[in-house]
Amino acid sequence: MSLGLEAAGFDPVALIELNSDAAASLRANRRDWNVIKQDMKQVDYAPHRDRIHLLAGGLPCQPYSRAGKALGKDDERDLFPAATEIVNAVRPKAFMFENVDGFNDAKHADHRAEVFARFAEAGYAVRTISVNAKDYGIAQERPRIFVIGMSPENMARFRPPPTFEEWRATVGHALEDMMGAGGWSGASRWAERRRTQVIVRDNKEEIGGLASTLLGEKRRGREKEIGRWGLREIIIGGTWDAPPTDAMAAAAGDDFMPGLTMPMKARLMGLPDGYVVIGNKESQSQQIGNAVVPRVAQAVGLAIYSALLGVDFDWEVVLRHPRLPYERETVDRIEIDAPSLAYDGRCLERHAPFRLRFSDVRKSTIDQALRRTSSRLLLETAHRTENPWSVRRPRDQRVGGAAGICP
C-alpha cells in the first residue's frame, strides 16, 4: 500500500507494522521510511494530530472473508473499531481502510452502520468503493473494498478511480519470462494458452487466464483453491525454489504443471521485480498475499488526492507506467531520490508525479541518480511528453503526509 500511495504523491510519515518480518521487509526496501514495529492500538498518535493528510491501512480480512467463518464484529481480529479510535486521535484530512469485499455483505450491515456512525461523529463523510486489481493491468482476480472518509465538502468532490478493462492481462503475459528463466521450453506454449483461455461466468465470456486471488494465510480444505489454480495450469500447493526446467517437465510427463516461485507471486501482486521480502517461505507468502496491490493503492490514493485538492488529471497517464507492469520496451526506467519524512509537504516539490517530466530526463541524469541514491523507489512510465497533471497547485496546497497502518 505504501508504495502505491507514495506514487500517488503522498509522503509516508509513519508505517506501523506489528509483524517482525513485514516490518523488516519495509525497512529492507526503503531504509528512509519511518517503520514502527508496534501494535497499532498501542501507538501514541498525539504528535500526528491534525498534521496528516491521509491515514491509510489494510485491516485484517479474516473477520469478513467468505472463505472462513466471517464472524465480523465477533471476531477478535476485527480492527474497524480500533480504526475509528485512531482516526479520532489523529484527525487526518482523509482516511482509507482496505478489506475484502465480504465486508459489504448484508450480515455485517449493523456493524458497518455502527462503524460509520463513529466516523460521522468525528465529522467525516464516509463511503465504500469496490476495486479489482484486474482493472489496472494486474493479472489477478482480486476484488477489494476501501472505506474512505473525509470532510463532507471534500467528499462531494470525491470520485472513485476509473477502471481500464483494456489493460487487463493474464498470467501468460505476466509470467512467461519467469517461467522460461530456468530453461523450460514449454513456457511460451503455456503462456499462450493462458493468454487465449476463455471462461464463461454468469453467461458472459471473460479472460480466463487471470490468476486466482493470492491468499495470505493457510486454510484447511483448499480443494477449491487448488482447483481454481489448476485451471490456469499452475500448482499452488507450495512455493517453488526455482523456475521449471525441461527435466522437471519430462519427469512429470503430460501432467506437468509449473508452480510459482516467490518472485512470481510478488509480480502477480504488482510488486516491483527485485522487491525484497524477509522471512521463511510461509512468512514471505503471507506478506505477499496480505499486501495491497500497489497500483490499486495508487489509484485510490490519486482519487483522494484529487478530492482533497479539487484538481483533475489524466488518469491514463498517471497510472500507465507502463500499461502492463512487465512490458519494458516502451518504458523509461527512472530512479529518484527517496522523499524525506518531512510533515510540511516540501518534499513533494521534488517527488510528486506532477513535478516529473520523464521524457525530458537524460541518461546522464539517470546515471547520476543511480550513483547517488542508495535507497530508491523504481518509477516507470510510458513515453509521453505531456504533463499528466492538468492543474499546477500552489506550494501551500501540496499534500505532504501519509501515515500507513500496514503495507
mmCIF file of C-alpha atoms in Angstrom:
data_model
loop_
_atom_site.group_PDB
_atom_site.id
_atom_site.type_symbol
_atom_site.label_atom_id
_atom_site.label_comp_id
_atom_site.label_asym_id
_atom_site.label_seq_id
_atom_site.Cartn_x
_atom_site.Cartn_y
_atom_site.Cartn_z
ATOM 1 C CA MET A 1 0.000 0.000 0.000
ATOM 2 C CA SER A 2 2.739 2.438 0.922
ATOM 3 C CA LEU A 3 4.463 2.150 -2.473
ATOM 4 C CA GLY A 4 1.205 2.954 -4.234
ATOM 5 C CA LEU A 5 0.350 5.897 -2.009
ATOM 6 C CA GLU A 6 3.826 7.325 -2.445
ATOM 7 C CA ALA A 7 3.390 7.037 -6.212
ATOM 8 C CA ALA A 8 0.122 8.964 -5.779
ATOM 9 C CA GLY A 9 2.016 11.881 -4.245
ATOM 10 C CA PHE A 10 1.845 11.187 -0.515
ATOM 11 C CA ASP A 11 4.938 11.258 1.690
ATOM 12 C CA PRO A 12 4.961 8.348 4.195
ATOM 13 C CA VAL A 13 5.329 9.784 7.685
ATOM 14 C CA ALA A 14 4.983 6.579 9.718
ATOM 15 C CA LEU A 15 4.398 2.937 8.816
ATOM 16 C CA ILE A 16 3.089 0.911 11.745
ATOM 17 C CA GLU A 17 3.519 -2.865 11.459
ATOM 18 C CA LEU A 18 3.310 -5.479 14.215
ATOM 19 C CA ASN A 19 4.736 -8.436 12.276
ATOM 20 C CA SER A 20 8.537 -8.574 12.608
ATOM 21 C CA ASP A 21 9.206 -9.939 9.121
ATOM 22 C CA ALA A 22 6.832 -7.486 7.447
ATOM 23 C CA ALA A 23 8.452 -4.575 9.268
ATOM 24 C CA ALA A 24 11.888 -5.845 8.230
ATOM 25 C CA SER A 25 10.728 -6.089 4.606
ATOM 26 C CA LEU A 26 9.606 -2.466 4.631
ATOM 27 C CA ARG A 27 12.949 -1.361 6.050
ATOM 28 C CA ALA A 28 14.919 -3.535 3.615
ATOM 29 C CA ASN A 29 13.291 -1.922 0.593
ATOM 30 C CA ARG A 30 13.104 1.663 1.827
ATOM 31 C CA ARG A 31 15.618 2.453 4.528
ATOM 32 C CA ASP A 32 14.420 6.054 4.758
ATOM 33 C CA TRP A 33 10.867 5.070 5.740
ATOM 34 C CA ASN A 34 9.880 5.530 9.368
ATOM 35 C CA VAL A 35 8.802 1.948 10.153
ATOM 36 C CA ILE A 36 7.411 1.427 13.654
ATOM 37 C CA LYS A 37 7.143 -2.201 14.803
ATOM 38 C CA GLN A 38 4.269 -1.958 17.230
ATOM 39 C CA ASP A 39 0.624 -2.832 17.756
ATOM 40 C CA MET A 40 -1.338 -0.050 16.076
ATOM 41 C CA LYS A 41 -3.620 0.146 19.111
ATOM 42 C CA GLN A 42 -0.651 0.980 21.355
ATOM 43 C CA VAL A 43 0.901 3.811 19.344
ATOM 44 C CA ASP A 44 0.901 7.360 20.712
ATOM 45 C CA TYR A 45 -0.751 9.325 17.910
ATOM 46 C CA ALA A 46 -0.702 12.691 19.686
ATOM 47 C CA PRO A 47 2.326 14.043 17.747
ATOM 48 C CA HIS A 48 0.464 13.417 14.467
ATOM 49 C CA ARG A 49 -2.869 15.005 15.393
ATOM 50 C CA ASP A 50 -4.117 17.445 12.728
ATOM 51 C CA ARG A 51 -0.857 17.044 10.770
ATOM 52 C CA ILE A 52 -1.724 14.122 8.491
ATOM 53 C CA HIS A 53 -3.465 14.352 5.151
ATOM 54 C CA LEU A 54 -4.166 10.636 4.759
ATOM 55 C CA LEU A 55 -4.394 7.818 7.299
ATOM 56 C CA ALA A 56 -4.370 4.501 5.443
ATOM 57 C CA GLY A 57 -4.389 0.863 6.429
ATOM 58 C CA GLY A 58 -5.125 -2.685 5.365
ATOM 59 C CA LEU A 59 -7.162 -4.216 8.193
ATOM 60 C CA PRO A 60 -7.313 -7.996 8.853
ATOM 61 C CA CYS A 61 -9.645 -9.634 6.356
ATOM 62 C CA GLN A 62 -10.397 -12.860 8.259
ATOM 63 C CA PRO A 63 -13.447 -11.410 10.080
ATOM 64 C CA TYR A 64 -15.114 -10.758 6.710
ATOM 65 C CA SER A 65 -13.674 -13.446 4.447
ATOM 66 C CA ARG A 66 -16.317 -15.645 2.825
ATOM 67 C CA ALA A 67 -13.762 -18.467 2.788
ATOM 68 C CA GLY A 68 -13.828 -18.529 6.591
ATOM 69 C CA LYS A 69 -16.442 -18.145 9.310
ATOM 70 C CA ALA A 70 -16.888 -14.413 8.621
ATOM 71 C CA LEU A 71 -17.691 -13.611 12.248
ATOM 72 C CA GLY A 72 -17.373 -9.878 11.653
ATOM 73 C CA LYS A 73 -17.561 -7.845 14.850
ATOM 74 C CA ASP A 74 -17.474 -11.055 16.913
ATOM 75 C CA ASP A 75 -14.008 -11.902 15.603
ATOM 76 C CA GLU A 76 -11.270 -10.666 17.930
ATOM 77 C CA ARG A 77 -9.180 -9.804 14.870
ATOM 78 C CA ASP A 78 -11.684 -7.175 13.705
ATOM 79 C CA LEU A 79 -9.869 -3.837 13.850
ATOM 80 C CA PHE A 80 -12.519 -1.494 12.476
ATOM 81 C CA PRO A 81 -13.474 -0.291 15.986
ATOM 82 C CA ALA A 82 -9.792 0.409 16.656
ATOM 83 C CA ALA A 83 -9.592 2.236 13.327
ATOM 84 C CA THR A 84 -12.340 4.626 14.429
ATOM 85 C CA GLU A 85 -10.406 5.400 17.609
ATOM 86 C CA ILE A 86 -7.197 6.055 15.678
ATOM 87 C CA VAL A 87 -8.993 8.361 13.256
ATOM 88 C CA ASN A 88 -10.374 10.234 16.252
ATOM 89 C CA ALA A 89 -6.879 10.531 17.708
ATOM 90 C CA VAL A 90 -5.126 11.621 14.504
ATOM 91 C CA ARG A 91 -7.887 13.674 12.857
ATOM 92 C CA PRO A 92 -6.473 13.294 9.336
ATOM 93 C CA LYS A 93 -7.920 15.185 6.396
ATOM 94 C CA ALA A 94 -8.863 11.800 4.903
ATOM 95 C CA PHE A 95 -8.639 8.099 5.688
ATOM 96 C CA MET A 96 -8.847 4.860 3.708
ATOM 97 C CA PHE A 97 -9.090 1.301 5.035
ATOM 98 C CA GLU A 98 -8.850 -1.731 2.745
ATOM 99 C CA ASN A 99 -10.568 -5.085 3.247
ATOM 100 C CA VAL A 100 -12.166 -7.971 1.367
ATOM 101 C CA ASP A 101 -15.500 -7.421 -0.344
ATOM 102 C CA GLY A 102 -17.196 -9.639 2.243
ATOM 103 C CA PHE A 103 -17.219 -6.549 4.472
ATOM 104 C CA ASN A 104 -20.164 -5.336 2.364
ATOM 105 C CA ASP A 105 -22.238 -8.480 2.963
ATOM 106 C CA ALA A 106 -25.699 -7.999 4.453
ATOM 107 C CA LYS A 107 -24.813 -9.971 7.596
ATOM 108 C CA HIS A 108 -22.397 -7.194 8.595
ATOM 109 C CA ALA A 109 -24.813 -4.304 7.911
ATOM 110 C CA ASP A 110 -25.392 -3.437 11.579
ATOM 111 C CA HIS A 111 -21.673 -3.446 12.321
ATOM 112 C CA ARG A 112 -20.944 -1.270 9.262
ATOM 113 C CA ALA A 113 -23.590 1.202 10.372
ATOM 114 C CA GLU A 114 -22.065 1.384 13.847
ATOM 115 C CA VAL A 115 -18.539 1.926 12.481
ATOM 116 C CA PHE A 116 -19.699 4.573 10.013
ATOM 117 C CA ALA A 117 -21.675 6.332 12.756
ATOM 118 C CA ARG A 118 -18.491 6.663 14.806
ATOM 119 C CA PHE A 119 -16.711 8.197 11.836
ATOM 120 C CA ALA A 120 -19.647 10.576 11.323
ATOM 121 C CA GLU A 121 -19.484 11.663 14.967
ATOM 122 C CA ALA A 122 -15.884 12.692 14.300
ATOM 123 C CA GLY A 123 -17.035 14.872 11.387
ATOM 124 C CA TYR A 124 -16.303 12.580 8.438
ATOM 125 C CA ALA A 125 -18.475 11.691 5.478
ATOM 126 C CA VAL A 126 -17.901 8.023 4.613
ATOM 127 C CA ARG A 127 -18.379 5.858 1.554
ATOM 128 C CA THR A 128 -17.234 2.429 0.413
ATOM 129 C CA ILE A 129 -15.882 1.724 -3.065
ATOM 130 C CA SER A 130 -15.094 -1.599 -4.740
ATOM 131 C CA VAL A 131 -11.892 -2.032 -6.744
ATOM 132 C CA ASN A 132 -10.484 -5.046 -8.589
ATOM 133 C CA ALA A 133 -6.774 -5.310 -9.386
ATOM 134 C CA LYS A 134 -7.523 -6.847 -12.794
ATOM 135 C CA ASP A 135 -8.863 -3.481 -13.991
ATOM 136 C CA TYR A 136 -5.418 -1.909 -13.572
ATOM 137 C CA GLY A 137 -3.257 -4.301 -15.577
ATOM 138 C CA ILE A 138 -2.632 -6.764 -12.725
ATOM 139 C CA ALA A 139 -3.023 -10.400 -13.798
ATOM 140 C CA GLN A 140 -5.033 -11.379 -10.749
ATOM 141 C CA GLU A 141 -8.701 -11.584 -9.833
ATOM 142 C CA ARG A 142 -8.574 -9.588 -6.594
ATOM 143 C CA PRO A 143 -11.742 -7.717 -5.583
ATOM 144 C CA ARG A 144 -11.331 -5.440 -2.589
ATOM 145 C CA ILE A 145 -13.265 -2.653 -0.881
ATOM 146 C CA PHE A 146 -11.976 0.624 0.503
ATOM 147 C CA VAL A 147 -13.728 2.520 3.271
ATOM 148 C CA ILE A 148 -12.973 6.176 2.604
ATOM 149 C CA GLY A 149 -13.669 9.183 4.794
ATOM 150 C CA MET A 150 -13.113 12.926 4.533
ATOM 151 C CA SER A 151 -14.986 16.141 5.208
ATOM 152 C CA PRO A 152 -18.440 16.422 3.598
ATOM 153 C CA GLU A 153 -17.134 19.231 1.390
ATOM 154 C CA ASN A 154 -14.257 17.137 0.069
ATOM 155 C CA MET A 155 -16.420 14.024 -0.221
ATOM 156 C CA ALA A 156 -18.731 15.927 -2.564
ATOM 157 C CA ARG A 157 -15.745 16.143 -4.940
ATOM 158 C CA PHE A 158 -14.618 12.550 -4.494
ATOM 159 C CA ARG A 159 -14.968 10.224 -7.457
ATOM 160 C CA PRO A 160 -13.846 6.568 -7.494
ATOM 161 C CA PRO A 161 -10.860 5.925 -9.752
ATOM 162 C CA PRO A 162 -11.778 4.910 -13.309
ATOM 163 C CA THR A 163 -11.143 1.351 -14.426
ATOM 164 C CA PHE A 164 -9.252 0.243 -17.511
ATOM 165 C CA GLU A 165 -10.559 -3.071 -18.800
ATOM 166 C CA GLU A 166 -8.378 -2.716 -21.890
ATOM 167 C CA TRP A 167 -5.330 -3.023 -19.615
ATOM 168 C CA ARG A 168 -6.362 -6.485 -18.414
ATOM 169 C CA ALA A 169 -3.579 -9.027 -18.561
ATOM 170 C CA THR A 170 -3.242 -12.761 -17.998
ATOM 171 C CA VAL A 171 -0.758 -14.864 -16.096
ATOM 172 C CA GLY A 172 0.655 -15.708 -19.517
ATOM 173 C CA HIS A 173 1.558 -12.061 -20.090
ATOM 174 C CA ALA A 174 2.825 -11.681 -16.551
ATOM 175 C CA LEU A 175 4.936 -14.780 -16.056
ATOM 176 C CA GLU A 176 6.157 -16.021 -19.445
ATOM 177 C CA ASP A 177 9.701 -14.719 -18.975
ATOM 178 C CA MET A 178 9.928 -16.032 -15.405
ATOM 179 C CA MET A 179 8.528 -19.442 -16.361
ATOM 180 C CA GLY A 180 11.184 -19.735 -19.058
ATOM 181 C CA ALA A 181 14.063 -18.442 -16.946
ATOM 182 C CA GLY A 182 15.075 -21.983 -15.933
ATOM 183 C CA GLY A 183 15.174 -23.255 -19.485
ATOM 184 C CA TRP A 184 11.690 -24.784 -19.653
ATOM 185 C CA SER A 185 10.969 -24.966 -23.383
ATOM 186 C CA GLY A 186 7.226 -25.204 -22.784
ATOM 187 C CA ALA A 187 6.977 -21.752 -21.195
ATOM 188 C CA SER A 188 5.845 -19.981 -24.375
ATOM 189 C CA ARG A 189 3.154 -22.557 -25.134
ATOM 190 C CA TRP A 190 1.957 -22.427 -21.526
ATOM 191 C CA ALA A 191 1.792 -18.622 -21.671
ATOM 192 C CA GLU A 192 -0.091 -18.631 -24.969
ATOM 193 C CA ARG A 193 -2.736 -20.959 -23.539
ATOM 194 C CA ARG A 194 -3.176 -18.593 -20.613
ATOM 195 C CA ARG A 195 -3.487 -15.593 -22.931
ATOM 196 C CA THR A 196 -6.204 -17.210 -25.051
ATOM 197 C CA GLN A 197 -8.103 -19.043 -22.316
ATOM 198 C CA VAL A 198 -11.758 -18.010 -22.034
ATOM 199 C CA ILE A 199 -14.251 -18.902 -19.332
ATOM 200 C CA VAL A 200 -17.992 -18.304 -19.112
ATOM 201 C CA ARG A 201 -19.285 -16.764 -15.893
ATOM 202 C CA ASP A 202 -22.875 -15.574 -15.449
ATOM 203 C CA ASN A 203 -23.455 -16.150 -19.185
ATOM 204 C CA LYS A 204 -20.616 -13.755 -20.001
ATOM 205 C CA GLU A 205 -17.303 -14.614 -21.612
ATOM 206 C CA GLU A 206 -14.249 -13.371 -19.705
ATOM 207 C CA ILE A 207 -10.499 -13.762 -19.870
ATOM 208 C CA GLY A 208 -9.805 -16.991 -18.021
ATOM 209 C CA GLY A 209 -6.063 -16.562 -17.702
ATOM 210 C CA LEU A 210 -6.223 -14.325 -14.654
ATOM 211 C CA ALA A 211 -4.551 -15.645 -11.541
ATOM 212 C CA SER A 212 -6.852 -16.664 -8.745
ATOM 213 C CA THR A 213 -6.611 -14.459 -5.664
ATOM 214 C CA LEU A 214 -3.295 -14.916 -3.857
ATOM 215 C CA LEU A 215 -4.018 -15.691 -0.227
ATOM 216 C CA GLY A 216 -2.001 -14.570 2.745
ATOM 217 C CA GLU A 217 -2.987 -17.373 5.091
ATOM 218 C CA LYS A 218 -3.051 -21.148 5.226
ATOM 219 C CA ARG A 219 -6.527 -22.607 5.072
ATOM 220 C CA ARG A 220 -7.963 -26.054 5.543
ATOM 221 C CA GLY A 221 -9.923 -27.570 2.724
ATOM 222 C CA ARG A 222 -8.013 -25.871 -0.073
ATOM 223 C CA GLU A 223 -9.515 -28.095 -2.777
ATOM 224 C CA LYS A 224 -11.402 -25.202 -4.396
ATOM 225 C CA GLU A 225 -8.318 -23.001 -4.374
ATOM 226 C CA ILE A 226 -6.168 -25.763 -5.863
ATOM 227 C CA GLY A 227 -8.840 -26.365 -8.489
ATOM 228 C CA ARG A 228 -9.010 -22.698 -9.473
ATOM 229 C CA TRP A 229 -5.260 -22.544 -9.952
ATOM 230 C CA GLY A 230 -5.310 -25.875 -11.761
ATOM 231 C CA LEU A 231 -7.480 -24.289 -14.448
ATOM 232 C CA ARG A 232 -4.531 -21.944 -15.056
ATOM 233 C CA GLU A 233 -2.188 -24.957 -15.229
ATOM 234 C CA ILE A 234 -0.405 -23.861 -12.058
ATOM 235 C CA ILE A 235 0.321 -25.885 -8.925
ATOM 236 C CA ILE A 236 -0.457 -23.780 -5.855
ATOM 237 C CA GLY A 237 0.352 -26.344 -3.145
ATOM 238 C CA GLY A 238 3.693 -24.741 -2.251
ATOM 239 C CA THR A 239 6.285 -22.219 -3.344
ATOM 240 C CA TRP A 240 8.984 -23.404 -5.721
ATOM 241 C CA ASP A 241 12.611 -22.516 -5.133
ATOM 242 C CA ALA A 242 13.388 -22.084 -8.829
ATOM 243 C CA PRO A 243 11.578 -21.812 -12.178
ATOM 244 C CA PRO A 244 10.602 -25.018 -14.005
ATOM 245 C CA THR A 245 13.051 -26.891 -16.217
ATOM 246 C CA ASP A 246 12.737 -29.349 -19.088
ATOM 247 C CA ALA A 247 13.961 -32.087 -16.753
ATOM 248 C CA MET A 248 11.040 -31.432 -14.376
ATOM 249 C CA ALA A 249 8.587 -31.447 -17.266
ATOM 250 C CA ALA A 250 9.991 -34.688 -18.676
ATOM 251 C CA ALA A 251 9.801 -36.414 -15.296
ATOM 252 C CA ALA A 252 6.146 -35.407 -14.825
ATOM 253 C CA GLY A 253 5.071 -36.251 -18.361
ATOM 254 C CA ASP A 254 1.891 -34.872 -19.889
ATOM 255 C CA ASP A 255 0.509 -33.943 -16.474
ATOM 256 C CA PHE A 256 3.263 -31.421 -15.766
ATOM 257 C CA MET A 257 2.155 -28.106 -14.303
ATOM 258 C CA PRO A 258 4.609 -25.468 -13.054
ATOM 259 C CA GLY A 259 4.495 -23.937 -9.607
ATOM 260 C CA LEU A 260 5.053 -20.356 -8.526
ATOM 261 C CA THR A 261 8.324 -19.030 -7.152
ATOM 262 C CA MET A 262 8.283 -16.180 -4.651
ATOM 263 C CA PRO A 263 9.277 -13.600 -7.307
ATOM 264 C CA MET A 264 6.375 -14.839 -9.454
ATOM 265 C CA LYS A 265 3.951 -14.326 -6.584
ATOM 266 C CA ALA A 266 5.342 -10.845 -5.987
ATOM 267 C CA ARG A 267 4.906 -9.932 -9.644
ATOM 268 C CA LEU A 268 1.308 -11.161 -9.650
ATOM 269 C CA MET A 269 0.731 -8.698 -6.804
ATOM 270 C CA GLY A 270 2.206 -5.873 -8.846
ATOM 271 C CA LEU A 271 5.280 -5.521 -6.630
ATOM 272 C CA PRO A 272 8.443 -4.315 -8.406
ATOM 273 C CA ASP A 273 10.784 -7.050 -9.620
ATOM 274 C CA GLY A 274 13.557 -7.382 -7.062
ATOM 275 C CA TYR A 275 11.352 -6.324 -4.140
ATOM 276 C CA VAL A 276 12.849 -7.889 -1.007
ATOM 277 C CA VAL A 277 10.582 -9.969 1.235
ATOM 278 C CA ILE A 278 12.093 -11.049 4.566
ATOM 279 C CA GLY A 279 11.354 -14.332 6.358
ATOM 280 C CA ASN A 280 10.839 -18.010 5.621
ATOM 281 C CA LYS A 281 8.615 -19.223 2.787
ATOM 282 C CA GLU A 282 5.449 -19.186 4.846
ATOM 283 C CA SER A 283 6.125 -15.674 6.104
ATOM 284 C CA GLN A 284 7.013 -14.371 2.648
ATOM 285 C CA SER A 285 3.878 -15.865 1.111
ATOM 286 C CA GLN A 286 1.789 -14.379 3.894
ATOM 287 C CA GLN A 287 3.260 -10.914 3.391
ATOM 288 C CA ILE A 288 2.747 -11.009 -0.369
ATOM 289 C CA GLY A 289 -0.788 -12.378 -0.087
ATOM 290 C CA ASN A 290 -1.775 -9.829 2.565
ATOM 291 C CA ALA A 291 -0.389 -6.841 0.680
ATOM 292 C CA VAL A 292 -2.471 -4.228 -1.088
ATOM 293 C CA VAL A 293 -1.652 -4.169 -4.804
ATOM 294 C CA PRO A 294 0.474 -1.000 -5.209
ATOM 295 C CA ARG A 295 -1.258 0.165 -8.378
ATOM 296 C CA VAL A 296 -4.671 -0.223 -6.727
ATOM 297 C CA ALA A 297 -3.463 1.794 -3.739
ATOM 298 C CA GLN A 298 -2.104 4.383 -6.162
ATOM 299 C CA ALA A 299 -5.437 4.631 -7.990
ATOM 300 C CA VAL A 300 -7.442 5.088 -4.786
ATOM 301 C CA GLY A 301 -4.799 7.463 -3.422
ATOM 302 C CA LEU A 302 -4.997 9.617 -6.542
ATOM 303 C CA ALA A 303 -8.788 9.791 -6.212
ATOM 304 C CA ILE A 304 -8.395 11.003 -2.622
ATOM 305 C CA TYR A 305 -5.646 13.431 -3.676
ATOM 306 C CA SER A 306 -7.968 14.848 -6.325
ATOM 307 C CA ALA A 307 -10.794 15.348 -3.830
ATOM 308 C CA LEU A 308 -8.590 16.969 -1.192
ATOM 309 C CA LEU A 309 -7.101 19.480 -3.619
ATOM 310 C CA GLY A 310 -10.009 19.854 -6.007
ATOM 311 C CA VAL A 311 -7.925 19.094 -9.094
ATOM 312 C CA ASP A 312 -8.269 16.878 -12.153
ATOM 313 C CA PHE A 313 -5.629 14.999 -14.108
ATOM 314 C CA ASP A 314 -5.193 12.484 -16.905
ATOM 315 C CA TRP A 315 -5.802 9.127 -15.216
ATOM 316 C CA GLU A 316 -4.467 7.042 -18.054
ATOM 317 C CA VAL A 317 -1.151 8.871 -17.965
ATOM 318 C CA VAL A 318 -0.594 8.916 -14.203
ATOM 319 C CA LEU A 319 -1.422 5.220 -13.843
ATOM 320 C CA ARG A 320 0.134 3.960 -17.053
ATOM 321 C CA HIS A 321 3.749 3.199 -16.198
ATOM 322 C CA PRO A 322 3.633 1.046 -18.240
ATOM 323 C CA ARG A 323 0.287 -0.399 -19.391
ATOM 324 C CA LEU A 324 1.397 -3.810 -18.198
ATOM 325 C CA PRO A 325 3.907 -3.966 -15.348
ATOM 326 C CA TYR A 326 6.113 -6.467 -17.165
ATOM 327 C CA GLU A 327 6.357 -4.884 -20.628
ATOM 328 C CA ARG A 328 9.619 -2.962 -20.675
ATOM 329 C CA GLU A 329 10.322 -1.971 -24.259
ATOM 330 C CA THR A 330 8.276 1.263 -24.196
ATOM 331 C CA VAL A 331 9.247 2.281 -20.704
ATOM 332 C CA ASP A 332 11.685 4.745 -19.190
ATOM 333 C CA ARG A 333 13.086 3.145 -16.038
ATOM 334 C CA ILE A 334 13.895 6.078 -13.804
ATOM 335 C CA GLU A 335 15.037 6.031 -10.200
ATOM 336 C CA ILE A 336 14.731 9.092 -7.998
ATOM 337 C CA ASP A 337 15.870 10.054 -4.523
ATOM 338 C CA ALA A 338 13.521 8.748 -1.858
ATOM 339 C CA PRO A 339 11.442 11.502 -0.212
ATOM 340 C CA SER A 340 12.162 12.749 3.276
ATOM 341 C CA LEU A 341 9.920 12.239 6.287
ATOM 342 C CA ALA A 342 9.004 15.938 6.370
ATOM 343 C CA TYR A 343 5.489 16.789 7.537
ATOM 344 C CA ASP A 344 5.043 20.057 5.653
ATOM 345 C CA GLY A 345 4.914 18.770 2.091
ATOM 346 C CA ARG A 346 8.049 20.486 0.780
ATOM 347 C CA CYS A 347 9.388 17.104 -0.309
ATOM 348 C CA LEU A 348 6.643 16.901 -2.924
ATOM 349 C CA GLU A 349 8.205 19.770 -4.827
ATOM 350 C CA ARG A 350 10.775 17.181 -5.870
ATOM 351 C CA HIS A 351 8.849 13.924 -5.763
ATOM 352 C CA ALA A 352 5.153 14.301 -6.658
ATOM 353 C CA PRO A 353 4.236 12.860 -10.052
ATOM 354 C CA PHE A 354 3.226 16.231 -11.488
ATOM 355 C CA ARG A 355 6.759 17.575 -10.930
ATOM 356 C CA LEU A 356 8.441 14.884 -13.032
ATOM 357 C CA ARG A 357 8.816 15.186 -16.794
ATOM 358 C CA PHE A 358 10.160 11.705 -17.526
ATOM 359 C CA SER A 359 10.561 12.233 -21.262
ATOM 360 C CA ASP A 360 12.890 15.179 -20.613
ATOM 361 C CA VAL A 361 15.259 13.267 -18.325
ATOM 362 C CA ARG A 362 18.571 12.471 -19.975
ATOM 363 C CA LYS A 363 20.541 9.297 -19.453
ATOM 364 C CA SER A 364 23.323 11.212 -17.713
ATOM 365 C CA THR A 365 20.815 12.449 -15.142
ATOM 366 C CA ILE A 366 19.592 8.906 -14.533
ATOM 367 C CA ASP A 367 23.152 7.639 -14.171
ATOM 368 C CA GLN A 368 23.874 10.347 -11.603
ATOM 369 C CA ALA A 369 20.779 9.355 -9.656
ATOM 370 C CA LEU A 370 21.818 5.705 -9.704
ATOM 371 C CA ARG A 371 25.237 6.549 -8.316
ATOM 372 C CA ARG A 372 23.863 8.941 -5.740
ATOM 373 C CA THR A 373 20.948 7.005 -4.289
ATOM 374 C CA SER A 374 21.383 4.020 -2.007
ATOM 375 C CA SER A 375 17.680 3.533 -1.228
ATOM 376 C CA ARG A 376 15.407 4.046 -4.215
ATOM 377 C CA LEU A 377 11.908 3.636 -5.494
ATOM 378 C CA LEU A 378 11.676 2.483 -9.088
ATOM 379 C CA LEU A 379 9.291 4.590 -11.151
ATOM 380 C CA GLU A 380 8.197 3.592 -14.623
ATOM 381 C CA THR A 381 6.116 5.481 -17.146
ATOM 382 C CA ALA A 382 5.216 5.176 -20.801
ATOM 383 C CA HIS A 383 6.787 7.587 -23.271
ATOM 384 C CA ARG A 384 4.506 10.617 -23.030
ATOM 385 C CA THR A 385 5.518 14.239 -23.397
ATOM 386 C CA GLU A 386 2.519 15.977 -21.856
ATOM 387 C CA ASN A 387 2.301 16.765 -18.170
ATOM 388 C CA PRO A 388 -0.254 14.312 -16.683
ATOM 389 C CA TRP A 389 -1.486 16.913 -14.207
ATOM 390 C CA SER A 390 -3.833 19.473 -15.704
ATOM 391 C CA VAL A 391 -3.557 21.895 -12.792
ATOM 392 C CA ARG A 392 -0.456 23.261 -11.071
ATOM 393 C CA ARG A 393 -1.007 23.654 -7.354
ATOM 394 C CA PRO A 394 0.375 26.493 -5.270
ATOM 395 C CA ARG A 395 3.070 25.241 -2.944
ATOM 396 C CA ASP A 396 0.903 25.543 0.149
ATOM 397 C CA GLN A 397 -1.703 23.193 -1.353
ATOM 398 C CA ARG A 398 0.523 20.185 -1.927
ATOM 399 C CA VAL A 399 -0.220 17.059 0.023
ATOM 400 C CA GLY A 400 2.596 16.310 2.411
ATOM 401 C CA GLY A 401 1.834 13.414 4.707
ATOM 402 C CA ALA A 402 0.518 9.878 4.755
ATOM 403 C CA ALA A 403 0.543 7.617 7.781
ATOM 404 C CA GLY A 404 0.219 3.952 6.852
ATOM 405 C CA ILE A 405 -1.043 1.421 9.373
ATOM 406 C CA CYS A 406 0.298 -1.556 7.442
ATOM 407 C CA PRO A 407 1.839 -2.171 3.995
#
